[in-house]
C-alpha cells in the first residue's frame, strides 16, 4: 500500500515543517517534516522543496516497514496511521511491538488502542506531545479523524 494525500497532510500537521535544524522534544536533531538522520547537521537550513524530498523518502521508508510487518489487509486510514506511527517512532518500534502482533492477530480495536497509546516516551521520558499524537493516530486508525 501507499499513503494517501490525507495521510501525508496528517503527518505534516503532526510534525510541522521547520526549515532550520532543531532539537525535537525527544532530544533528536530534526529538520523539515520530522526528518532525522546523519544527513541532518546543527544549524542546517533547507528549502521547502528539500523538506518535501526528505518527506517523500521518509514516507517511502515507513510504507515499506508497514507493508513488511503488517500481514492483514488494512483500510487506507489504518495504513496512514501506521505510517505516521513508524515515521515518529523509528524502524525498530513496529516490527518488535505488541501493537503489530495484536493488529496481525485481529485483536479488538480496544486492545490495539491500548497498545498504541503506550508509545509516549521520547528521550527516556513520557512526553505530553506524544500522548496527544497517539490519541490522534488512534482516531485516524479507527477512521474517526
mmCIF file of N, CA and C in Angstrom:
data_model
loop_
_atom_site.group_PDB
_atom_site.id
_atom_site.type_symbol
_atom_site.label_atom_id
_atom_site.label_comp_id
_atom_site.label_asym_id
_atom_site.label_seq_id
_atom_site.Cartn_x
_atom_site.Cartn_y
_atom_site.Cartn_z
ATOM 1 N N UNK A 1 0.833 -1.185 0.000
ATOM 2 C CA UNK A 1 0.000 0.000 0.000
ATOM 3 C C UNK A 1 0.878 1.250 0.000
ATOM 4 N N UNK A 2 0.253 2.334 -0.352
ATOM 5 C CA UNK A 2 0.885 3.652 -0.327
ATOM 6 C C UNK A 2 0.032 4.584 0.522
ATOM 7 N N UNK A 3 0.670 5.554 1.136
ATOM 8 C CA UNK A 3 -0.044 6.522 1.951
ATOM 9 C C UNK A 3 -0.937 7.398 1.064
ATOM 10 N N UNK A 4 -2.033 7.854 1.618
ATOM 11 C CA UNK A 4 -2.934 8.748 0.894
ATOM 12 C C UNK A 4 -2.512 10.204 1.098
ATOM 13 N N UNK A 5 -3.097 11.085 0.307
ATOM 14 C CA UNK A 5 -2.848 12.520 0.497
ATOM 15 C C UNK A 5 -3.294 12.958 1.889
ATOM 16 N N UNK A 6 -4.416 12.413 2.356
ATOM 17 C CA UNK A 6 -4.899 12.735 3.697
ATOM 18 C C UNK A 6 -3.872 12.297 4.749
ATOM 19 N N UNK A 7 -3.253 11.148 4.532
ATOM 20 C CA UNK A 7 -2.220 10.667 5.450
ATOM 21 C C UNK A 7 -1.003 11.575 5.458
ATOM 22 N N UNK A 8 -0.610 12.052 4.290
ATOM 23 C CA UNK A 8 0.532 12.972 4.197
ATOM 24 C C UNK A 8 0.201 14.275 4.917
ATOM 25 N N UNK A 9 -0.997 14.781 4.694
ATOM 26 C CA UNK A 9 -1.431 16.007 5.383
ATOM 27 C C UNK A 9 -1.441 15.818 6.896
ATOM 28 N N UNK A 10 -1.884 14.647 7.342
ATOM 29 C CA UNK A 10 -1.896 14.335 8.775
ATOM 30 C C UNK A 10 -0.476 14.410 9.337
ATOM 31 N N UNK A 11 0.476 13.797 8.656
ATOM 32 C CA UNK A 11 1.866 13.781 9.118
ATOM 33 C C UNK A 11 2.446 15.193 9.155
ATOM 34 N N UNK A 12 2.196 15.971 8.114
ATOM 35 C CA UNK A 12 2.716 17.341 8.094
ATOM 36 C C UNK A 12 2.131 18.136 9.254
ATOM 37 N N UNK A 13 0.855 17.952 9.518
ATOM 38 C CA UNK A 13 0.221 18.660 10.635
ATOM 39 C C UNK A 13 0.820 18.214 11.977
ATOM 40 N N UNK A 14 1.049 16.927 12.123
ATOM 41 C CA UNK A 14 1.602 16.399 13.373
ATOM 42 C C UNK A 14 3.045 16.855 13.599
ATOM 43 N N UNK A 15 3.845 16.776 12.566
ATOM 44 C CA UNK A 15 5.268 17.077 12.687
ATOM 45 C C UNK A 15 5.569 18.573 12.600
ATOM 46 N N UNK A 16 4.758 19.277 11.825
ATOM 47 C CA UNK A 16 5.112 20.643 11.482
ATOM 48 C C UNK A 16 6.196 20.595 10.415
ATOM 49 N N UNK A 17 6.579 21.753 9.945
ATOM 50 C CA UNK A 17 7.654 21.811 8.943
ATOM 51 C C UNK A 17 8.575 22.961 9.312
ATOM 52 N N UNK A 18 9.799 22.599 9.673
ATOM 53 C CA UNK A 18 10.792 23.575 10.123
ATOM 54 C C UNK A 18 12.002 23.454 9.202
ATOM 55 N N UNK A 19 12.390 24.562 8.596
ATOM 56 C CA UNK A 19 13.437 24.532 7.574
ATOM 57 C C UNK A 19 14.838 24.770 8.126
ATOM 58 N N UNK A 20 14.951 24.927 9.430
ATOM 59 C CA UNK A 20 16.246 25.041 10.108
ATOM 60 C C UNK A 20 16.328 23.919 11.135
ATOM 61 N N UNK A 21 17.469 23.244 11.195
ATOM 62 C CA UNK A 21 17.627 22.119 12.120
ATOM 63 C C UNK A 21 17.368 22.554 13.558
ATOM 64 N N UNK A 22 16.714 21.666 14.302
ATOM 65 C CA UNK A 22 16.371 21.925 15.703
ATOM 66 C C UNK A 22 16.403 20.614 16.477
ATOM 67 N N UNK A 23 16.400 20.722 17.770
ATOM 68 C CA UNK A 23 16.342 19.541 18.640
ATOM 69 C C UNK A 23 14.874 19.327 19.019
ATOM 70 N N UNK A 24 14.333 18.170 18.681
ATOM 71 C CA UNK A 24 12.932 17.873 18.984
ATOM 72 C C UNK A 24 12.776 17.559 20.481
ATOM 73 N N UNK A 25 11.524 17.445 20.973
ATOM 74 C CA UNK A 25 11.310 17.169 22.403
ATOM 75 C C UNK A 25 11.976 15.887 22.914
ATOM 76 N N UNK A 26 12.248 14.942 22.004
ATOM 77 C CA UNK A 26 12.927 13.706 22.402
ATOM 78 C C UNK A 26 14.446 13.854 22.386
ATOM 79 N N UNK A 27 14.934 15.064 22.027
ATOM 80 C CA UNK A 27 16.370 15.310 22.036
ATOM 81 C C UNK A 27 17.095 14.924 20.766
ATOM 82 N N UNK A 28 16.366 14.813 19.644
ATOM 83 C CA UNK A 28 16.951 14.367 18.383
ATOM 84 C C UNK A 28 17.018 15.545 17.406
ATOM 85 N N UNK A 29 18.170 15.691 16.731
ATOM 86 C CA UNK A 29 18.339 16.725 15.721
ATOM 87 C C UNK A 29 17.396 16.430 14.547
ATOM 88 N N UNK A 30 16.580 17.425 14.198
ATOM 89 C CA UNK A 30 15.482 17.233 13.256
ATOM 90 C C UNK A 30 15.410 18.429 12.304
ATOM 91 N N UNK A 31 14.888 18.177 11.097
ATOM 92 C CA UNK A 31 14.667 19.254 10.126
ATOM 93 C C UNK A 31 13.497 18.866 9.227
ATOM 94 N N UNK A 32 12.927 19.846 8.560
ATOM 95 C CA UNK A 32 11.836 19.560 7.632
ATOM 96 C C UNK A 32 10.601 19.066 8.354
ATOM 97 N N UNK A 33 9.985 18.027 7.799
ATOM 98 C CA UNK A 33 8.796 17.428 8.389
ATOM 99 C C UNK A 33 9.236 16.206 9.201
ATOM 100 N N UNK A 34 9.881 16.474 10.333
ATOM 101 C CA UNK A 34 10.293 15.395 11.230
ATOM 102 C C UNK A 34 11.431 14.537 10.733
ATOM 103 N N UNK A 35 12.224 15.042 9.805
ATOM 104 C CA UNK A 35 13.335 14.252 9.260
ATOM 105 C C UNK A 35 14.514 14.250 10.234
ATOM 106 N N UNK A 36 15.027 13.057 10.474
ATOM 107 C CA UNK A 36 16.204 12.879 11.332
ATOM 108 C C UNK A 36 17.227 12.023 10.580
ATOM 109 N N UNK A 37 18.411 11.950 11.093
ATOM 110 C CA UNK A 37 19.413 11.088 10.476
ATOM 111 C C UNK A 37 20.769 11.756 10.410
ATOM 112 N N UNK A 38 21.727 11.021 9.894
ATOM 113 C CA UNK A 38 23.113 11.510 9.822
ATOM 114 C C UNK A 38 23.261 12.683 8.855
ATOM 115 N N UNK A 39 22.295 12.832 7.950
ATOM 116 C CA UNK A 39 22.386 13.938 6.990
ATOM 117 C C UNK A 39 21.878 15.266 7.574
ATOM 118 N N UNK A 40 21.371 15.253 8.816
ATOM 119 C CA UNK A 40 20.926 16.479 9.478
ATOM 120 C C UNK A 40 22.064 16.995 10.352
ATOM 121 N N UNK A 41 22.455 18.220 10.098
ATOM 122 C CA UNK A 41 23.582 18.837 10.815
ATOM 123 C C UNK A 41 23.090 20.044 11.622
ATOM 124 N N UNK A 42 23.752 20.357 12.737
ATOM 125 C CA UNK A 42 23.361 21.554 13.507
ATOM 126 C C UNK A 42 23.390 22.807 12.630
ATOM 127 N N UNK A 43 22.432 23.680 12.830
ATOM 128 C CA UNK A 43 22.300 24.956 12.111
ATOM 129 C C UNK A 43 22.033 24.796 10.609
ATOM 130 N N UNK A 44 21.781 23.577 10.167
ATOM 131 C CA UNK A 44 21.486 23.316 8.763
ATOM 132 C C UNK A 44 20.188 24.019 8.368
ATOM 133 N N UNK A 45 20.163 24.530 7.139
ATOM 134 C CA UNK A 45 18.954 25.151 6.584
ATOM 135 C C UNK A 45 18.640 24.476 5.253
ATOM 136 N N UNK A 46 17.349 24.271 5.008
ATOM 137 C CA UNK A 46 16.913 23.671 3.752
ATOM 138 C C UNK A 46 15.755 24.488 3.174
ATOM 139 N N UNK A 47 15.446 24.221 1.916
ATOM 140 C CA UNK A 47 14.297 24.849 1.275
ATOM 141 C C UNK A 47 13.064 23.970 1.508
ATOM 142 N N UNK A 48 11.899 24.529 1.215
ATOM 143 C CA UNK A 48 10.664 23.747 1.308
ATOM 144 C C UNK A 48 10.729 22.552 0.349
ATOM 145 N N UNK A 49 11.323 22.749 -0.816
ATOM 146 C CA UNK A 49 11.459 21.658 -1.786
ATOM 147 C C UNK A 49 12.334 20.535 -1.224
ATOM 148 N N UNK A 50 13.445 20.904 -0.589
ATOM 149 C CA UNK A 50 14.304 19.887 0.034
ATOM 150 C C UNK A 50 13.558 19.172 1.160
ATOM 151 N N UNK A 51 12.785 19.922 1.931
ATOM 152 C CA UNK A 51 11.997 19.336 3.010
ATOM 153 C C UNK A 51 11.049 18.272 2.465
ATOM 154 N N UNK A 52 10.392 18.599 1.363
ATOM 155 C CA UNK A 52 9.429 17.658 0.777
ATOM 156 C C UNK A 52 10.123 16.444 0.169
ATOM 157 N N UNK A 53 11.345 16.622 -0.324
ATOM 158 C CA UNK A 53 12.115 15.472 -0.818
ATOM 159 C C UNK A 53 12.471 14.536 0.336
ATOM 160 N N UNK A 54 12.916 15.122 1.451
ATOM 161 C CA UNK A 54 13.169 14.297 2.640
ATOM 162 C C UNK A 54 11.897 13.557 3.036
ATOM 163 N N UNK A 55 10.762 14.263 3.041
ATOM 164 C CA UNK A 55 9.494 13.667 3.444
ATOM 165 C C UNK A 55 9.121 12.506 2.531
ATOM 166 N N UNK A 56 9.279 12.681 1.222
ATOM 167 C CA UNK A 56 8.968 11.596 0.278
ATOM 168 C C UNK A 56 9.788 10.347 0.584
ATOM 169 N N UNK A 57 11.076 10.544 0.827
ATOM 170 C CA UNK A 57 11.954 9.404 1.132
ATOM 171 C C UNK A 57 11.585 8.772 2.472
ATOM 172 N N UNK A 58 11.304 9.614 3.452
ATOM 173 C CA UNK A 58 10.937 9.093 4.775
ATOM 174 C C UNK A 58 9.623 8.317 4.711
ATOM 175 N N UNK A 59 8.662 8.827 3.959
ATOM 176 C CA UNK A 59 7.379 8.131 3.817
ATOM 177 C C UNK A 59 7.567 6.807 3.094
ATOM 178 N N UNK A 60 8.360 6.795 2.033
ATOM 179 C CA UNK A 60 8.604 5.545 1.299
ATOM 180 C C UNK A 60 9.205 4.490 2.220
ATOM 181 N N UNK A 61 10.141 4.915 3.058
ATOM 182 C CA UNK A 61 10.760 4.001 4.002
ATOM 183 C C UNK A 61 9.722 3.490 5.017
ATOM 184 N N UNK A 62 8.893 4.380 5.558
ATOM 185 C CA UNK A 62 7.884 3.987 6.546
ATOM 186 C C UNK A 62 6.829 3.078 5.914
ATOM 187 N N UNK A 63 6.446 3.366 4.680
ATOM 188 C CA UNK A 63 5.498 2.492 3.978
ATOM 189 C C UNK A 63 6.057 1.082 3.864
ATOM 190 N N UNK A 64 7.342 0.985 3.545
ATOM 191 C CA UNK A 64 7.945 -0.349 3.395
ATOM 192 C C UNK A 64 7.949 -1.108 4.717
ATOM 193 N N UNK A 65 8.176 -0.400 5.823
ATOM 194 C CA UNK A 65 8.134 -1.051 7.143
ATOM 195 C C UNK A 65 6.735 -1.578 7.412
ATOM 196 N N UNK A 66 5.721 -0.746 7.226
ATOM 197 C CA UNK A 66 4.343 -1.173 7.487
ATOM 198 C C UNK A 66 3.961 -2.327 6.565
ATOM 199 N N UNK A 67 4.280 -2.210 5.286
ATOM 200 C CA UNK A 67 3.937 -3.270 4.335
ATOM 201 C C UNK A 67 4.623 -4.594 4.669
ATOM 202 N N UNK A 68 5.808 -4.525 5.223
ATOM 203 C CA UNK A 68 6.541 -5.745 5.574
ATOM 204 C C UNK A 68 6.006 -6.383 6.855
ATOM 205 N N UNK A 69 5.640 -5.578 7.834
ATOM 206 C CA UNK A 69 5.305 -6.086 9.171
ATOM 207 C C UNK A 69 3.834 -6.456 9.315
ATOM 208 N N UNK A 70 2.949 -5.674 8.758
ATOM 209 C CA UNK A 70 1.519 -5.928 8.923
ATOM 210 C C UNK A 70 1.050 -6.883 7.824
ATOM 211 N N UNK A 71 0.540 -8.022 8.241
ATOM 212 C CA UNK A 71 0.210 -9.102 7.317
ATOM 213 C C UNK A 71 -1.266 -9.159 6.946
ATOM 214 N N UNK A 72 -2.103 -8.395 7.618
ATOM 215 C CA UNK A 72 -3.535 -8.430 7.322
ATOM 216 C C UNK A 72 -3.908 -7.257 6.422
ATOM 217 N N UNK A 73 -5.011 -7.377 5.695
ATOM 218 C CA UNK A 73 -5.459 -6.237 4.879
ATOM 219 C C UNK A 73 -5.848 -5.069 5.785
ATOM 220 N N UNK A 74 -5.495 -3.872 5.354
ATOM 221 C CA UNK A 74 -5.801 -2.659 6.113
ATOM 222 C C UNK A 74 -6.681 -1.735 5.287
ATOM 223 N N UNK A 75 -7.466 -0.947 5.979
ATOM 224 C CA UNK A 75 -8.147 0.171 5.335
ATOM 225 C C UNK A 75 -7.096 1.253 5.099
ATOM 226 N N UNK A 76 -7.351 2.150 4.158
ATOM 227 C CA UNK A 76 -6.388 3.207 3.860
ATOM 228 C C UNK A 76 -6.063 4.032 5.093
ATOM 229 N N UNK A 77 -7.061 4.415 5.871
ATOM 230 C CA UNK A 77 -6.832 5.240 7.053
ATOM 231 C C UNK A 77 -6.011 4.507 8.106
ATOM 232 N N UNK A 78 -6.144 3.188 8.183
ATOM 233 C CA UNK A 78 -5.325 2.411 9.124
ATOM 234 C C UNK A 78 -3.862 2.422 8.685
ATOM 235 N N UNK A 79 -3.652 2.222 7.396
ATOM 236 C CA UNK A 79 -2.299 2.267 6.854
ATOM 237 C C UNK A 79 -1.675 3.637 7.096
ATOM 238 N N UNK A 80 -2.430 4.702 6.821
ATOM 239 C CA UNK A 80 -1.930 6.062 7.020
ATOM 240 C C UNK A 80 -1.501 6.273 8.465
ATOM 241 N N UNK A 81 -2.316 5.808 9.410
ATOM 242 C CA UNK A 81 -1.996 5.963 10.832
ATOM 243 C C UNK A 81 -0.729 5.198 11.195
ATOM 244 N N UNK A 82 -0.567 4.019 10.645
ATOM 245 C CA UNK A 82 0.630 3.222 10.934
ATOM 246 C C UNK A 82 1.882 3.850 10.328
ATOM 247 N N UNK A 83 1.773 4.444 9.153
ATOM 248 C CA UNK A 83 2.920 5.140 8.559
ATOM 249 C C UNK A 83 3.321 6.315 9.448
ATOM 250 N N UNK A 84 2.344 7.064 9.948
ATOM 251 C CA UNK A 84 2.638 8.161 10.873
ATOM 252 C C UNK A 84 3.356 7.635 12.111
ATOM 253 N N UNK A 85 2.876 6.538 12.657
ATOM 254 C CA UNK A 85 3.478 5.923 13.838
ATOM 255 C C UNK A 85 4.940 5.542 13.574
ATOM 256 N N UNK A 86 5.193 4.885 12.455
ATOM 257 C CA UNK A 86 6.556 4.444 12.122
ATOM 258 C C UNK A 86 7.472 5.645 11.904
ATOM 259 N N UNK A 87 6.985 6.661 11.202
ATOM 260 C CA UNK A 87 7.812 7.855 10.995
ATOM 261 C C UNK A 87 8.218 8.477 12.321
ATOM 262 N N UNK A 88 7.325 8.426 13.289
ATOM 263 C CA UNK A 88 7.586 9.059 14.576
ATOM 264 C C UNK A 88 8.414 8.188 15.516
ATOM 265 N N UNK A 89 8.227 6.891 15.468
ATOM 266 C CA UNK A 89 8.895 6.008 16.435
ATOM 267 C C UNK A 89 10.172 5.367 15.910
ATOM 268 N N UNK A 90 10.340 5.313 14.602
ATOM 269 C CA UNK A 90 11.537 4.711 14.031
ATOM 270 C C UNK A 90 11.313 3.292 13.543
ATOM 271 N N UNK A 91 12.316 2.757 12.897
ATOM 272 C CA UNK A 91 12.189 1.457 12.211
ATOM 273 C C UNK A 91 12.134 0.260 13.134
ATOM 274 N N UNK A 92 12.603 0.387 14.364
ATOM 275 C CA UNK A 92 12.643 -0.772 15.256
ATOM 276 C C UNK A 92 11.385 -0.946 16.096
ATOM 277 N N UNK A 93 10.556 0.093 16.187
ATOM 278 C CA UNK A 93 9.407 0.038 17.090
ATOM 279 C C UNK A 93 8.332 -0.939 16.614
ATOM 280 N N UNK A 94 7.792 -0.726 15.432
ATOM 281 C CA UNK A 94 6.684 -1.549 14.962
ATOM 282 C C UNK A 94 7.047 -3.021 14.813
ATOM 283 N N UNK A 95 8.172 -3.370 14.201
ATOM 284 C CA UNK A 95 8.469 -4.789 13.982
ATOM 285 C C UNK A 95 8.506 -5.629 15.255
ATOM 286 N N UNK A 96 8.933 -5.055 16.348
ATOM 287 C CA UNK A 96 9.069 -5.837 17.585
ATOM 288 C C UNK A 96 7.937 -5.570 18.572
ATOM 289 N N UNK A 97 6.942 -4.816 18.160
ATOM 290 C CA UNK A 97 5.923 -4.360 19.104
ATOM 291 C C UNK A 97 4.771 -5.343 19.290
ATOM 292 N N UNK A 98 4.204 -5.287 20.465
ATOM 293 C CA UNK A 98 2.961 -5.994 20.745
ATOM 294 C C UNK A 98 1.842 -5.396 19.903
ATOM 295 N N UNK A 99 1.936 -4.111 19.602
ATOM 296 C CA UNK A 99 0.957 -3.456 18.739
ATOM 297 C C UNK A 99 0.837 -4.193 17.405
ATOM 298 N N UNK A 100 1.941 -4.441 16.749
ATOM 299 C CA UNK A 100 1.916 -5.142 15.453
ATOM 300 C C UNK A 100 1.362 -6.551 15.606
ATOM 301 N N UNK A 101 1.785 -7.227 16.665
ATOM 302 C CA UNK A 101 1.279 -8.591 16.895
ATOM 303 C C UNK A 101 -0.231 -8.592 17.036
ATOM 304 N N UNK A 102 -0.759 -7.640 17.805
ATOM 305 C CA UNK A 102 -2.208 -7.591 18.029
ATOM 306 C C UNK A 102 -2.959 -7.191 16.761
ATOM 307 N N UNK A 103 -2.384 -6.306 15.965
ATOM 308 C CA UNK A 103 -3.024 -5.964 14.690
ATOM 309 C C UNK A 103 -3.062 -7.202 13.799
ATOM 310 N N UNK A 104 -1.933 -7.894 13.678
ATOM 311 C CA UNK A 104 -1.859 -9.071 12.805
ATOM 312 C C UNK A 104 -2.746 -10.217 13.270
ATOM 313 N N UNK A 105 -3.052 -10.256 14.548
ATOM 314 C CA UNK A 105 -3.919 -11.312 15.086
ATOM 315 C C UNK A 105 -5.371 -10.860 15.208
ATOM 316 N N UNK A 106 -5.681 -9.716 14.609
ATOM 317 C CA UNK A 106 -7.053 -9.193 14.613
ATOM 318 C C UNK A 106 -7.640 -9.015 16.003
ATOM 319 N N UNK A 107 -6.835 -8.505 16.925
ATOM 320 C CA UNK A 107 -7.355 -8.186 18.255
ATOM 321 C C UNK A 107 -8.390 -7.076 18.131
ATOM 322 N N UNK A 108 -9.147 -6.880 19.161
ATOM 323 C CA UNK A 108 -10.169 -5.830 19.165
ATOM 324 C C UNK A 108 -9.517 -4.453 19.051
ATOM 325 N N UNK A 109 -10.287 -3.504 18.563
ATOM 326 C CA UNK A 109 -9.786 -2.134 18.448
ATOM 327 C C UNK A 109 -9.406 -1.591 19.820
ATOM 328 N N UNK A 110 -10.087 -2.007 20.855
ATOM 329 C CA UNK A 110 -9.753 -1.551 22.215
ATOM 330 C C UNK A 110 -8.361 -2.027 22.625
ATOM 331 N N UNK A 111 -8.033 -3.266 22.290
ATOM 332 C CA UNK A 111 -6.699 -3.803 22.603
ATOM 333 C C UNK A 111 -5.621 -3.105 21.776
ATOM 334 N N UNK A 112 -5.905 -2.867 20.511
ATOM 335 C CA UNK A 112 -4.951 -2.174 19.641
ATOM 336 C C UNK A 112 -4.728 -0.759 20.152
ATOM 337 N N UNK A 113 -5.801 -0.080 20.516
ATOM 338 C CA UNK A 113 -5.694 1.282 21.038
ATOM 339 C C UNK A 113 -4.860 1.317 22.311
ATOM 340 N N UNK A 114 -5.066 0.365 23.182
ATOM 341 C CA UNK A 114 -4.307 0.305 24.438
ATOM 342 C C UNK A 114 -2.809 0.166 24.159
ATOM 343 N N UNK A 115 -2.446 -0.688 23.206
ATOM 344 C CA UNK A 115 -1.026 -0.865 22.861
ATOM 345 C C UNK A 115 -0.456 0.397 22.219
ATOM 346 N N UNK A 116 -1.225 0.975 21.316
ATOM 347 C CA UNK A 116 -0.782 2.173 20.589
ATOM 348 C C UNK A 116 -0.430 3.282 21.566
ATOM 349 N N UNK A 117 -1.285 3.465 22.558
ATOM 350 C CA UNK A 117 -1.125 4.574 23.493
ATOM 351 C C UNK A 117 0.024 4.377 24.483
ATOM 352 N N UNK A 118 0.670 3.230 24.437
ATOM 353 C CA UNK A 118 1.855 3.008 25.281
ATOM 354 C C UNK A 118 3.090 3.718 24.725
ATOM 355 N N UNK A 119 3.057 4.107 23.466
ATOM 356 C CA UNK A 119 4.221 4.665 22.780
ATOM 357 C C UNK A 119 4.293 6.176 22.986
ATOM 358 N N UNK A 120 4.545 6.580 24.219
ATOM 359 C CA UNK A 120 4.543 8.005 24.579
ATOM 360 C C UNK A 120 5.886 8.475 25.136
ATOM 361 N N UNK A 121 6.913 7.643 25.020
ATOM 362 C CA UNK A 121 8.222 8.006 25.544
ATOM 363 C C UNK A 121 9.105 8.596 24.452
ATOM 364 N N UNK A 122 9.811 9.634 24.792
ATOM 365 C CA UNK A 122 10.803 10.228 23.912
ATOM 366 C C UNK A 122 11.965 10.682 24.770
ATOM 367 N N UNK A 123 13.160 10.294 24.409
ATOM 368 C CA UNK A 123 14.319 10.668 25.212
ATOM 369 C C UNK A 123 14.248 10.104 26.625
ATOM 370 N N UNK A 124 13.574 8.956 26.778
ATOM 371 C CA UNK A 124 13.513 8.286 28.074
ATOM 372 C C UNK A 124 12.446 8.808 29.027
ATOM 373 N N UNK A 125 11.597 9.730 28.553
ATOM 374 C CA UNK A 125 10.548 10.239 29.434
ATOM 375 C C UNK A 125 9.232 10.354 28.673
ATOM 376 N N UNK A 126 8.143 10.320 29.402
ATOM 377 C CA UNK A 126 6.828 10.490 28.791
ATOM 378 C C UNK A 126 6.684 11.940 28.343
ATOM 379 N N UNK A 127 6.266 12.125 27.103
ATOM 380 C CA UNK A 127 6.092 13.463 26.541
ATOM 381 C C UNK A 127 4.614 13.716 26.252
ATOM 382 N N UNK A 128 4.110 14.826 26.758
ATOM 383 C CA UNK A 128 2.713 15.196 26.517
ATOM 384 C C UNK A 128 2.399 15.260 25.031
ATOM 385 N N UNK A 129 3.345 15.757 24.249
ATOM 386 C CA UNK A 129 3.137 15.867 22.809
ATOM 387 C C UNK A 129 2.904 14.488 22.184
ATOM 388 N N UNK A 130 3.542 13.451 22.721
ATOM 389 C CA UNK A 130 3.339 12.098 22.191
ATOM 390 C C UNK A 130 2.033 11.493 22.683
ATOM 391 N N UNK A 131 1.621 11.830 23.882
ATOM 392 C CA UNK A 131 0.323 11.367 24.377
ATOM 393 C C UNK A 131 -0.769 11.880 23.441
ATOM 394 N N UNK A 132 -0.702 13.148 23.108
ATOM 395 C CA UNK A 132 -1.694 13.760 22.220
ATOM 396 C C UNK A 132 -1.616 13.172 20.813
ATOM 397 N N UNK A 133 -0.401 12.991 20.308
ATOM 398 C CA UNK A 133 -0.253 12.453 18.955
ATOM 399 C C UNK A 133 -0.810 11.039 18.866
ATOM 400 N N UNK A 134 -0.514 10.207 19.850
ATOM 401 C CA UNK A 134 -1.014 8.826 19.815
ATOM 402 C C UNK A 134 -2.541 8.805 19.823
ATOM 403 N N UNK A 135 -3.159 9.705 20.566
ATOM 404 C CA UNK A 135 -4.627 9.779 20.564
ATOM 405 C C UNK A 135 -5.140 10.111 19.168
ATOM 406 N N UNK A 136 -4.497 11.051 18.495
ATOM 407 C CA UNK A 136 -4.931 11.420 17.138
ATOM 408 C C UNK A 136 -4.642 10.291 16.137
ATOM 409 N N UNK A 137 -3.501 9.611 16.285
ATOM 410 C CA UNK A 137 -3.210 8.483 15.398
ATOM 411 C C UNK A 137 -4.237 7.369 15.576
ATOM 412 N N UNK A 138 -4.628 7.110 16.801
ATOM 413 C CA UNK A 138 -5.645 6.086 17.069
ATOM 414 C C UNK A 138 -6.966 6.487 16.425
ATOM 415 N N UNK A 139 -7.317 7.757 16.544
ATOM 416 C CA UNK A 139 -8.551 8.229 15.888
ATOM 417 C C UNK A 139 -8.475 8.003 14.382
ATOM 418 N N UNK A 140 -7.320 8.299 13.793
ATOM 419 C CA UNK A 140 -7.132 8.062 12.365
ATOM 420 C C UNK A 140 -7.242 6.570 12.064
ATOM 421 N N UNK A 141 -6.603 5.744 12.868
ATOM 422 C CA UNK A 141 -6.634 4.295 12.666
ATOM 423 C C UNK A 141 -8.064 3.755 12.708
ATOM 424 N N UNK A 142 -8.881 4.367 13.542
ATOM 425 C CA UNK A 142 -10.283 3.957 13.684
ATOM 426 C C UNK A 142 -11.189 4.597 12.640
ATOM 427 N N UNK A 143 -10.632 5.445 11.777
ATOM 428 C CA UNK A 143 -11.413 6.102 10.751
ATOM 429 C C UNK A 143 -12.246 7.258 11.259
ATOM 430 N N UNK A 144 -11.852 7.820 12.392
ATOM 431 C CA UNK A 144 -12.612 8.900 13.030
ATOM 432 C C UNK A 144 -11.960 10.266 12.854
ATOM 433 N N UNK A 145 -10.860 10.337 12.156
ATOM 434 C CA UNK A 145 -10.136 11.615 12.027
ATOM 435 C C UNK A 145 -10.455 12.272 10.714
#
